[in-house]
């Protein structure tokens, strides 16, 4: 009789990684979200990915492998073709007893195991490793021999597929012709950007070259330039992929690209505008998992997290998220909607454009060309009896007034506004022309946010000599740190020698109360609103940033760069 396999939760409890209460919470979450218990435990941050993987290895009687510290992988790396390694996130360990030993991350993914047996033509013996560690090993140590951007550029030059004077492709580029050098070059640029965790790809023509830059963790990083002679072919290829009119070169155009990269399908929002030296293209990389990370993973402290949940669960009113472009406002709003997205609620959104698709929400895209504006969609929404409304952005008085009327008639409205801090949102709406009494009665809360880069965990070290000027900017006194230490990233291969890897939010959450409503009604200046908000318990962006510095999450330079530069340093100094 086969021995009964232990449950994952039982193993983790035996190992002392979780208690029964935490396990019960994770089981309930897993049932609600339709996820496995291991995924739920990780998402709720009850255990680490490594703890779950080690427990799975024990459950399925497999060896646990840490790719970073395993010498067998490097020696055996040529046993599996690179395309299989990248597509299925597997690594070879060598051969033993006529079997190929491979490292996988999901013992229940039998399809992948069958595919490996078929493609490799041999029996396999599986070991387990964390998915993130396998991916990191692949990104850091498996350099493609054939997929080189520089090599492809050289090939294009040799094959002379481009007329150097006209800068045009000789003959049409077929969309499915993956062997064409220009097609390969574009695919390589896009793939490299995605694997580098970039959020945008910038193709910028200059007088003597075409500059390629990736925005990684909010900072632009320059890639090797493309020769000027290839500009026409590169721009034409990108316009074909994004369904733009390649003959139109004098007007801005927008498009979308959907491409499978590694083990997921990635969406790209493409913008093309004419510039002095040719058309400039920016591709925004839209990763579905970036807006499905859950509210707490955004970077909330426990107090702000509970406060946030309390506010978004109200039946009506307006909740505004403010900040500059690229500060994560959309991610925050989607995280809030995901929390509220249940079968008993009707959610309608008006967006320009719709970036991410979600099950259970009715998403409408603005189309000014046919008169489908934010205000028109909003008015139509109210006839659909929604519980929750998301307005992509309050841009003018018309949209603001309709949103406020929706809030006053029993709807919960989420939207964004471009202001530097939370108190400024009140005066901004009044400056737009919204009547003060409407602002005072409809706004429930305003949250300002920024995204700061987090210290790379691979090269994190104590900063022995933090810059006193930067500390002064954010109001930190080195003599008052006590047992707290300031950390930095030394720079390593995992973070491309930047010292940072990933980003997290810093927040300023202002909940309206009677005093703040009176100030709004009386058109009080922003500094008075800020003083009252601080007195009622609002923690500023800098204070939230300082807490993350002292917890070893980010650096003083990052907080100063994203707060002091925006004029947020006020009474703190």
Tab-separated table of C-alpha atoms in Angstrom, residues 105-470:
chain	number	residue	atom	x	y	z
A	105	UNK	CA	10.193	24.694	-9.714
A	106	UNK	CA	6.759	23.004	-9.731
A	107	UNK	CA	6.502	19.285	-8.919
A	108	UNK	CA	2.852	19.257	-10.036
A	109	UNK	CA	3.603	20.570	-13.538
A	110	UNK	CA	3.535	17.163	-15.208
A	111	UNK	CA	3.091	18.673	-18.684
A	112	UNK	CA	6.502	20.324	-18.491
A	113	UNK	CA	8.091	17.075	-17.309
A	114	UNK	CA	6.511	15.186	-20.230
A	115	UNK	CA	7.694	17.883	-22.640
A	116	UNK	CA	11.248	17.603	-21.316
A	117	UNK	CA	11.253	13.810	-21.761
A	118	UNK	CA	9.953	14.180	-25.315
A	119	UNK	CA	12.207	17.074	-26.390
A	120	UNK	CA	15.348	15.709	-24.764
A	121	UNK	CA	14.686	12.079	-25.672
A	122	UNK	CA	15.648	10.712	-22.268
A	123	UNK	CA	14.277	9.838	-18.845
A	124	UNK	CA	14.591	12.610	-16.292
A	125	UNK	CA	15.103	12.842	-12.565
A	126	UNK	CA	13.745	16.039	-11.009
A	127	UNK	CA	15.013	18.209	-8.181
A	128	UNK	CA	13.337	21.375	-6.875
A	129	UNK	CA	14.468	24.985	-6.676
A	130	UNK	CA	12.716	28.325	-6.143
A	131	UNK	CA	11.261	29.691	-9.361
A	132	UNK	CA	12.790	33.108	-8.726
A	133	UNK	CA	16.246	31.602	-8.155
A	134	UNK	CA	16.067	29.559	-11.373
A	135	UNK	CA	15.042	32.672	-13.307
A	136	UNK	CA	17.772	34.734	-11.669
A	137	UNK	CA	20.393	32.119	-12.556
A	138	UNK	CA	19.202	32.072	-16.168
A	139	UNK	CA	19.237	35.862	-16.429
A	140	UNK	CA	22.626	36.243	-14.768
A	141	UNK	CA	24.687	33.323	-16.017
A	142	UNK	CA	23.247	32.016	-19.267
A	143	UNK	CA	24.493	34.412	-21.917
A	144	UNK	CA	22.931	33.772	-25.282
A	145	UNK	CA	25.477	32.880	-27.948
A	146	UNK	CA	23.171	33.498	-30.895
A	147	UNK	CA	20.803	36.130	-29.498
A	148	UNK	CA	23.196	39.055	-29.415
A	149	UNK	CA	21.952	42.506	-30.377
A	150	UNK	CA	25.423	43.624	-31.429
A	151	UNK	CA	25.943	40.468	-33.485
A	152	UNK	CA	22.585	40.948	-35.212
A	153	UNK	CA	23.467	44.550	-36.065
A	154	UNK	CA	26.710	43.320	-37.629
A	155	UNK	CA	24.795	40.699	-39.616
A	156	UNK	CA	22.423	43.343	-40.972
A	157	UNK	CA	25.377	45.400	-42.132
A	158	UNK	CA	26.985	42.404	-43.853
A	159	UNK	CA	23.786	41.251	-45.525
A	160	UNK	CA	23.198	44.815	-46.798
A	161	UNK	CA	19.431	44.539	-46.387
A	162	UNK	CA	19.190	48.298	-45.966
A	163	UNK	CA	19.813	51.045	-48.480
A	164	UNK	CA	22.246	53.225	-46.525
A	165	UNK	CA	21.223	56.389	-48.311
A	166	UNK	CA	17.424	55.947	-48.325
A	167	UNK	CA	17.394	54.194	-44.926
A	168	UNK	CA	14.529	52.029	-46.091
A	169	UNK	CA	13.964	48.305	-46.055
A	170	UNK	CA	14.466	46.680	-49.449
A	171	UNK	CA	11.193	44.780	-49.850
A	172	UNK	CA	8.403	44.297	-47.300
A	173	UNK	CA	9.009	42.862	-43.852
A	174	UNK	CA	6.618	39.981	-43.365
A	175	UNK	CA	5.181	39.886	-39.878
A	176	UNK	CA	5.898	36.186	-39.384
A	177	UNK	CA	9.361	36.253	-40.948
A	178	UNK	CA	11.291	35.636	-37.739
A	179	UNK	CA	14.538	35.020	-39.643
A	180	UNK	CA	14.764	38.535	-41.134
A	181	UNK	CA	17.641	40.370	-39.404
A	182	UNK	CA	15.594	43.485	-38.569
A	183	UNK	CA	12.851	41.269	-37.108
A	184	UNK	CA	15.441	39.439	-35.009
A	185	UNK	CA	16.966	42.728	-33.862
A	186	UNK	CA	13.629	44.136	-32.666
A	187	UNK	CA	12.706	40.863	-30.959
A	188	UNK	CA	16.065	40.841	-29.171
A	189	UNK	CA	15.696	44.442	-27.971
A	190	UNK	CA	12.207	43.731	-26.622
A	191	UNK	CA	13.220	40.428	-25.011
A	192	UNK	CA	16.317	41.958	-23.390
A	193	UNK	CA	14.241	44.807	-21.968
A	194	UNK	CA	11.643	42.444	-20.484
A	195	UNK	CA	14.312	40.229	-18.921
A	196	UNK	CA	16.015	43.331	-17.501
A	197	UNK	CA	12.774	44.226	-15.634
A	198	UNK	CA	12.386	47.407	-17.714
A	199	UNK	CA	9.107	49.324	-17.670
A	200	UNK	CA	9.700	51.226	-20.934
A	201	UNK	CA	11.762	50.931	-24.111
A	202	UNK	CA	12.802	54.203	-25.763
A	203	UNK	CA	13.868	54.301	-29.436
A	204	UNK	CA	15.166	57.842	-30.010
A	205	UNK	CA	16.648	59.070	-33.325
A	206	UNK	CA	19.518	61.568	-33.328
A	207	UNK	CA	21.575	63.097	-36.108
A	208	UNK	CA	24.208	60.347	-36.106
A	209	UNK	CA	22.592	57.353	-34.344
A	210	UNK	CA	19.427	55.825	-32.922
A	211	UNK	CA	19.615	55.676	-29.143
A	212	UNK	CA	18.023	52.728	-27.324
A	213	UNK	CA	17.239	53.150	-23.629
A	214	UNK	CA	15.441	50.980	-21.071
A	215	UNK	CA	13.754	52.463	-18.014
A	216	UNK	CA	14.649	50.104	-15.174
A	217	UNK	CA	13.306	50.812	-11.675
A	218	UNK	CA	12.332	54.303	-12.835
A	219	UNK	CA	15.781	55.256	-14.164
A	220	UNK	CA	16.747	55.309	-17.858
A	221	UNK	CA	19.670	53.051	-18.766
A	222	UNK	CA	21.318	53.503	-22.173
A	223	UNK	CA	21.843	50.443	-24.393
A	224	UNK	CA	24.293	50.407	-27.300
A	225	UNK	CA	23.045	52.652	-30.095
A	226	UNK	CA	21.676	51.355	-33.398
A	227	UNK	CA	23.438	52.747	-36.507
A	228	UNK	CA	21.601	55.634	-38.152
A	229	UNK	CA	21.420	53.620	-41.386
A	230	UNK	CA	18.992	51.197	-39.724
A	231	UNK	CA	16.600	53.846	-38.411
A	232	UNK	CA	13.982	53.524	-41.164
A	233	UNK	CA	13.861	49.735	-40.969
A	234	UNK	CA	13.629	49.672	-37.160
A	235	UNK	CA	10.828	52.275	-37.017
A	236	UNK	CA	8.898	50.580	-39.856
A	237	UNK	CA	9.119	47.189	-38.157
A	238	UNK	CA	7.829	48.549	-34.856
A	239	UNK	CA	4.960	50.366	-36.587
A	240	UNK	CA	3.979	47.175	-38.438
A	241	UNK	CA	4.021	45.187	-35.182
A	242	UNK	CA	1.820	47.744	-33.411
A	243	UNK	CA	-0.663	48.077	-36.313
A	244	UNK	CA	0.218	51.692	-37.127
A	245	UNK	CA	0.137	53.358	-40.530
A	246	UNK	CA	3.741	53.119	-41.754
A	247	UNK	CA	3.105	55.769	-44.425
A	248	UNK	CA	2.054	58.379	-41.842
A	249	UNK	CA	5.189	60.085	-40.516
A	250	UNK	CA	3.902	63.569	-39.646
A	251	UNK	CA	1.329	62.832	-36.923
A	252	UNK	CA	1.561	61.003	-33.559
A	253	UNK	CA	0.218	57.437	-33.508
A	254	UNK	CA	-0.586	54.888	-30.814
A	255	UNK	CA	-0.666	51.117	-31.005
A	256	UNK	CA	-0.277	47.885	-29.088
A	257	UNK	CA	1.912	44.795	-29.392
A	258	UNK	CA	1.340	41.417	-27.763
A	259	UNK	CA	4.347	39.066	-27.660
A	260	UNK	CA	5.121	35.755	-25.909
A	261	UNK	CA	8.365	36.126	-23.957
A	262	UNK	CA	9.723	33.234	-21.912
A	263	UNK	CA	6.698	31.748	-20.134
A	264	UNK	CA	4.206	34.601	-20.396
A	265	UNK	CA	2.464	36.838	-22.926
A	266	UNK	CA	3.470	40.473	-22.522
A	267	UNK	CA	1.490	43.513	-23.727
A	268	UNK	CA	3.237	46.646	-24.985
A	269	UNK	CA	1.603	50.057	-25.352
A	270	UNK	CA	3.374	51.850	-28.182
A	271	UNK	CA	3.551	55.595	-28.799
A	272	UNK	CA	5.122	57.111	-31.918
A	273	UNK	CA	5.690	60.847	-32.366
A	274	UNK	CA	7.524	62.790	-35.093
A	275	UNK	CA	10.724	64.498	-33.924
A	276	UNK	CA	13.443	66.574	-35.559
A	277	UNK	CA	15.622	63.602	-36.591
A	278	UNK	CA	12.818	61.136	-37.307
A	279	UNK	CA	10.056	59.331	-35.440
A	280	UNK	CA	10.599	58.592	-31.743
A	281	UNK	CA	8.984	55.447	-30.300
A	282	UNK	CA	8.308	54.532	-26.680
A	283	UNK	CA	6.988	51.101	-25.693
A	284	UNK	CA	5.424	50.766	-22.236
A	285	UNK	CA	5.801	47.177	-20.995
A	286	UNK	CA	2.568	46.039	-19.314
A	287	UNK	CA	3.091	43.071	-17.018
A	288	UNK	CA	-0.143	41.578	-15.630
A	289	UNK	CA	1.566	40.384	-12.448
A	290	UNK	CA	2.608	43.956	-11.597
A	291	UNK	CA	-0.997	44.883	-10.713
A	292	UNK	CA	-1.871	41.581	-9.058
A	293	UNK	CA	0.612	41.772	-6.212
A	294	UNK	CA	-1.920	42.621	-3.496
A	295	UNK	CA	-2.321	45.803	-1.498
A	296	UNK	CA	0.178	45.113	1.284
A	297	UNK	CA	2.964	44.274	-1.178
A	298	UNK	CA	2.773	47.846	-2.502
A	299	UNK	CA	4.808	48.974	0.504
A	300	UNK	CA	2.271	50.018	3.126
A	301	UNK	CA	3.217	50.054	6.763
A	302	UNK	CA	0.761	48.127	8.916
A	303	UNK	CA	-1.015	51.249	10.208
A	304	UNK	CA	-1.448	52.775	6.731
A	305	UNK	CA	-2.491	49.381	5.350
A	306	UNK	CA	-5.357	49.014	7.823
A	307	UNK	CA	-6.290	52.654	7.271
A	308	UNK	CA	-6.319	52.114	3.493
A	309	UNK	CA	-8.549	49.029	3.761
A	310	UNK	CA	-10.942	50.902	6.036
A	311	UNK	CA	-11.292	53.765	3.524
A	312	UNK	CA	-11.760	51.734	0.328
A	313	UNK	CA	-14.495	49.634	1.911
A	314	UNK	CA	-16.765	52.639	2.411
A	315	UNK	CA	-19.971	52.626	0.376
A	316	UNK	CA	-19.545	56.049	-1.253
A	317	UNK	CA	-17.276	59.045	-1.716
A	318	UNK	CA	-14.156	59.772	-3.725
A	319	UNK	CA	-10.729	58.237	-3.098
A	320	UNK	CA	-7.948	60.064	-4.964
A	321	UNK	CA	-4.407	58.872	-5.645
A	322	UNK	CA	-1.943	61.609	-6.577
A	323	UNK	CA	1.608	61.756	-7.832
A	324	UNK	CA	3.662	62.351	-10.973
A	325	UNK	CA	3.647	60.092	-14.020
A	326	UNK	CA	5.255	56.741	-13.259
A	327	UNK	CA	4.633	56.863	-9.503
A	328	UNK	CA	2.470	53.711	-9.462
A	329	UNK	CA	-0.980	55.326	-9.182
A	330	UNK	CA	-2.615	52.865	-11.595
A	331	UNK	CA	-1.105	49.890	-9.761
A	332	UNK	CA	-2.485	51.151	-6.446
A	333	UNK	CA	-5.968	51.710	-7.845
A	334	UNK	CA	-6.065	48.278	-9.479
A	335	UNK	CA	-4.885	46.667	-6.243
A	336	UNK	CA	-7.770	48.385	-4.438
A	337	UNK	CA	-10.276	47.249	-7.085
A	338	UNK	CA	-8.976	43.679	-6.889
A	339	UNK	CA	-9.616	43.759	-3.154
A	340	UNK	CA	-13.215	44.885	-3.812
A	341	UNK	CA	-13.850	42.736	-6.903
A	342	UNK	CA	-16.465	40.293	-5.630
A	343	UNK	CA	-19.567	38.876	-7.369
A	344	UNK	CA	-21.911	41.062	-5.294
A	345	UNK	CA	-20.363	44.331	-6.547
A	346	UNK	CA	-20.564	45.916	-9.990
A	347	UNK	CA	-17.364	47.725	-10.994
A	348	UNK	CA	-17.074	49.944	-14.090
A	349	UNK	CA	-13.907	51.750	-15.198
A	350	UNK	CA	-13.226	54.575	-17.665
A	351	UNK	CA	-9.607	54.492	-18.777
A	352	UNK	CA	-7.377	56.076	-21.391
A	353	UNK	CA	-6.186	53.569	-22.428
A	354	UNK	CA	-7.229	50.265	-20.822
A	355	UNK	CA	-3.829	48.863	-19.843
A	356	UNK	CA	-4.763	45.683	-17.980
A	357	UNK	CA	-7.809	43.456	-18.396
A	358	UNK	CA	-9.492	42.029	-15.300
A	359	UNK	CA	-12.197	39.430	-14.936
A	360	UNK	CA	-15.290	40.743	-13.176
A	361	UNK	CA	-14.853	44.411	-14.149
A	362	UNK	CA	-16.524	46.350	-16.965
A	363	UNK	CA	-13.714	48.375	-18.534
A	364	UNK	CA	-14.415	51.206	-21.000
A	365	UNK	CA	-11.761	52.880	-23.117
A	366	UNK	CA	-11.865	56.602	-23.866
A	367	UNK	CA	-11.940	57.439	-27.573
A	368	UNK	CA	-11.913	61.198	-28.127
A	369	UNK	CA	-11.966	60.741	-31.916
A	370	UNK	CA	-15.609	59.622	-31.770
A	371	UNK	CA	-16.584	61.815	-28.836
A	372	UNK	CA	-16.304	59.076	-26.209
A	373	UNK	CA	-14.777	61.196	-23.445
A	374	UNK	CA	-14.321	60.530	-19.721
A	375	UNK	CA	-17.359	62.690	-18.926
A	376	UNK	CA	-19.595	60.920	-21.464
A	377	UNK	CA	-18.583	57.454	-20.237
A	378	UNK	CA	-19.144	58.558	-16.634
A	379	UNK	CA	-22.663	59.771	-17.343
A	380	UNK	CA	-23.486	56.529	-19.127
A	381	UNK	CA	-21.964	54.527	-16.251
A	382	UNK	CA	-24.433	55.955	-13.762
A	383	UNK	CA	-27.284	54.416	-15.745
A	384	UNK	CA	-25.657	50.987	-15.293
A	385	UNK	CA	-26.185	50.989	-11.512
A	386	UNK	CA	-22.551	50.382	-10.494
A	387	UNK	CA	-21.307	50.123	-6.921
A	388	UNK	CA	-17.751	51.215	-7.721
A	389	UNK	CA	-16.437	53.509	-10.457
A	390	UNK	CA	-12.830	54.052	-11.547
A	391	UNK	CA	-12.034	57.203	-13.521
A	392	UNK	CA	-8.543	56.963	-14.994
A	393	UNK	CA	-7.760	60.627	-14.359
A	394	UNK	CA	-9.612	63.795	-13.366
A	395	UNK	CA	-8.352	66.149	-16.059
A	396	UNK	CA	-10.872	68.980	-16.128
A	397	UNK	CA	-13.898	70.529	-14.455
A	398	UNK	CA	-16.451	68.478	-16.422
A	399	UNK	CA	-14.989	65.137	-15.343
A	400	UNK	CA	-14.504	66.352	-11.755
A	401	UNK	CA	-18.129	67.466	-11.444
A	402	UNK	CA	-19.548	64.212	-12.826
A	403	UNK	CA	-17.271	62.171	-10.517
A	404	UNK	CA	-18.368	64.220	-7.515
A	405	UNK	CA	-22.052	63.850	-8.423
A	406	UNK	CA	-21.516	60.080	-8.655
A	407	UNK	CA	-19.919	60.073	-5.204
A	408	UNK	CA	-22.746	62.124	-3.712
A	409	UNK	CA	-25.378	59.768	-5.161
A	410	UNK	CA	-24.062	56.698	-3.388
A	411	UNK	CA	-21.164	55.462	-5.529
A	412	UNK	CA	-17.579	54.769	-4.482
A	413	UNK	CA	-15.332	56.585	-6.961
A	414	UNK	CA	-11.596	55.997	-7.461
A	415	UNK	CA	-9.469	58.337	-9.551
A	416	UNK	CA	-6.042	59.950	-9.964
A	417	UNK	CA	-4.896	63.549	-9.964
A	418	UNK	CA	-1.524	65.091	-10.803
A	419	UNK	CA	-0.399	66.901	-7.634
A	420	UNK	CA	2.815	66.672	-5.623
A	421	UNK	CA	1.246	65.768	-2.285
A	422	UNK	CA	-2.095	64.817	-0.756
A	423	UNK	CA	-3.212	68.213	0.659
A	424	UNK	CA	-2.619	69.898	-2.735
A	425	UNK	CA	-5.424	67.783	-4.247
A	426	UNK	CA	-8.043	69.817	-2.356
A	427	UNK	CA	-6.846	73.182	-3.694
A	428	UNK	CA	-6.264	71.681	-7.158
A	429	UNK	CA	-9.920	70.645	-7.471
A	430	UNK	CA	-11.104	74.044	-6.273
A	431	UNK	CA	-8.739	75.741	-8.754
A	432	UNK	CA	-10.314	73.629	-11.505
A	433	UNK	CA	-13.622	75.291	-10.707
A	434	UNK	CA	-15.266	72.676	-8.462
A	435	UNK	CA	-17.363	74.378	-5.781
A	436	UNK	CA	-15.658	74.125	-2.353
A	437	UNK	CA	-18.703	72.649	-0.613
A	438	UNK	CA	-18.770	69.805	-3.171
A	439	UNK	CA	-15.081	69.064	-2.582
A	440	UNK	CA	-15.587	69.129	1.181
A	441	UNK	CA	-18.561	66.772	1.130
A	442	UNK	CA	-17.451	64.252	-1.503
A	443	UNK	CA	-13.741	63.548	-0.871
A	444	UNK	CA	-13.167	60.706	1.579
A	445	UNK	CA	-9.375	60.472	1.362
A	446	UNK	CA	-6.389	61.465	-0.755
A	447	UNK	CA	-3.190	59.469	-1.020
A	448	UNK	CA	0.065	60.750	-2.539
A	449	UNK	CA	2.756	58.269	-3.473
A	450	UNK	CA	6.186	57.794	-5.034
A	451	UNK	CA	8.137	54.691	-6.038
A	452	UNK	CA	11.616	54.415	-4.507
A	453	UNK	CA	14.180	51.854	-5.581
A	454	UNK	CA	14.896	49.102	-3.056
A	455	UNK	CA	18.379	47.972	-2.064
A	456	UNK	CA	19.580	44.849	-3.877
A	457	UNK	CA	19.520	41.966	-1.394
A	458	UNK	CA	22.498	40.264	-3.082
A	459	UNK	CA	24.938	43.108	-2.353
A	460	UNK	CA	23.294	44.879	0.601
A	461	UNK	CA	25.776	46.252	3.119
A	462	UNK	CA	25.929	48.788	5.920
A	463	UNK	CA	26.724	52.313	4.781
A	464	UNK	CA	29.663	53.345	6.994
A	465	UNK	CA	29.621	57.002	5.927
A	466	UNK	CA	26.188	58.270	4.815
A	467	UNK	CA	26.171	61.687	3.149
A	468	UNK	CA	25.311	64.280	5.879
A	469	UNK	CA	23.832	66.681	3.317
A	470	UNK	CA	21.376	64.038	2.051
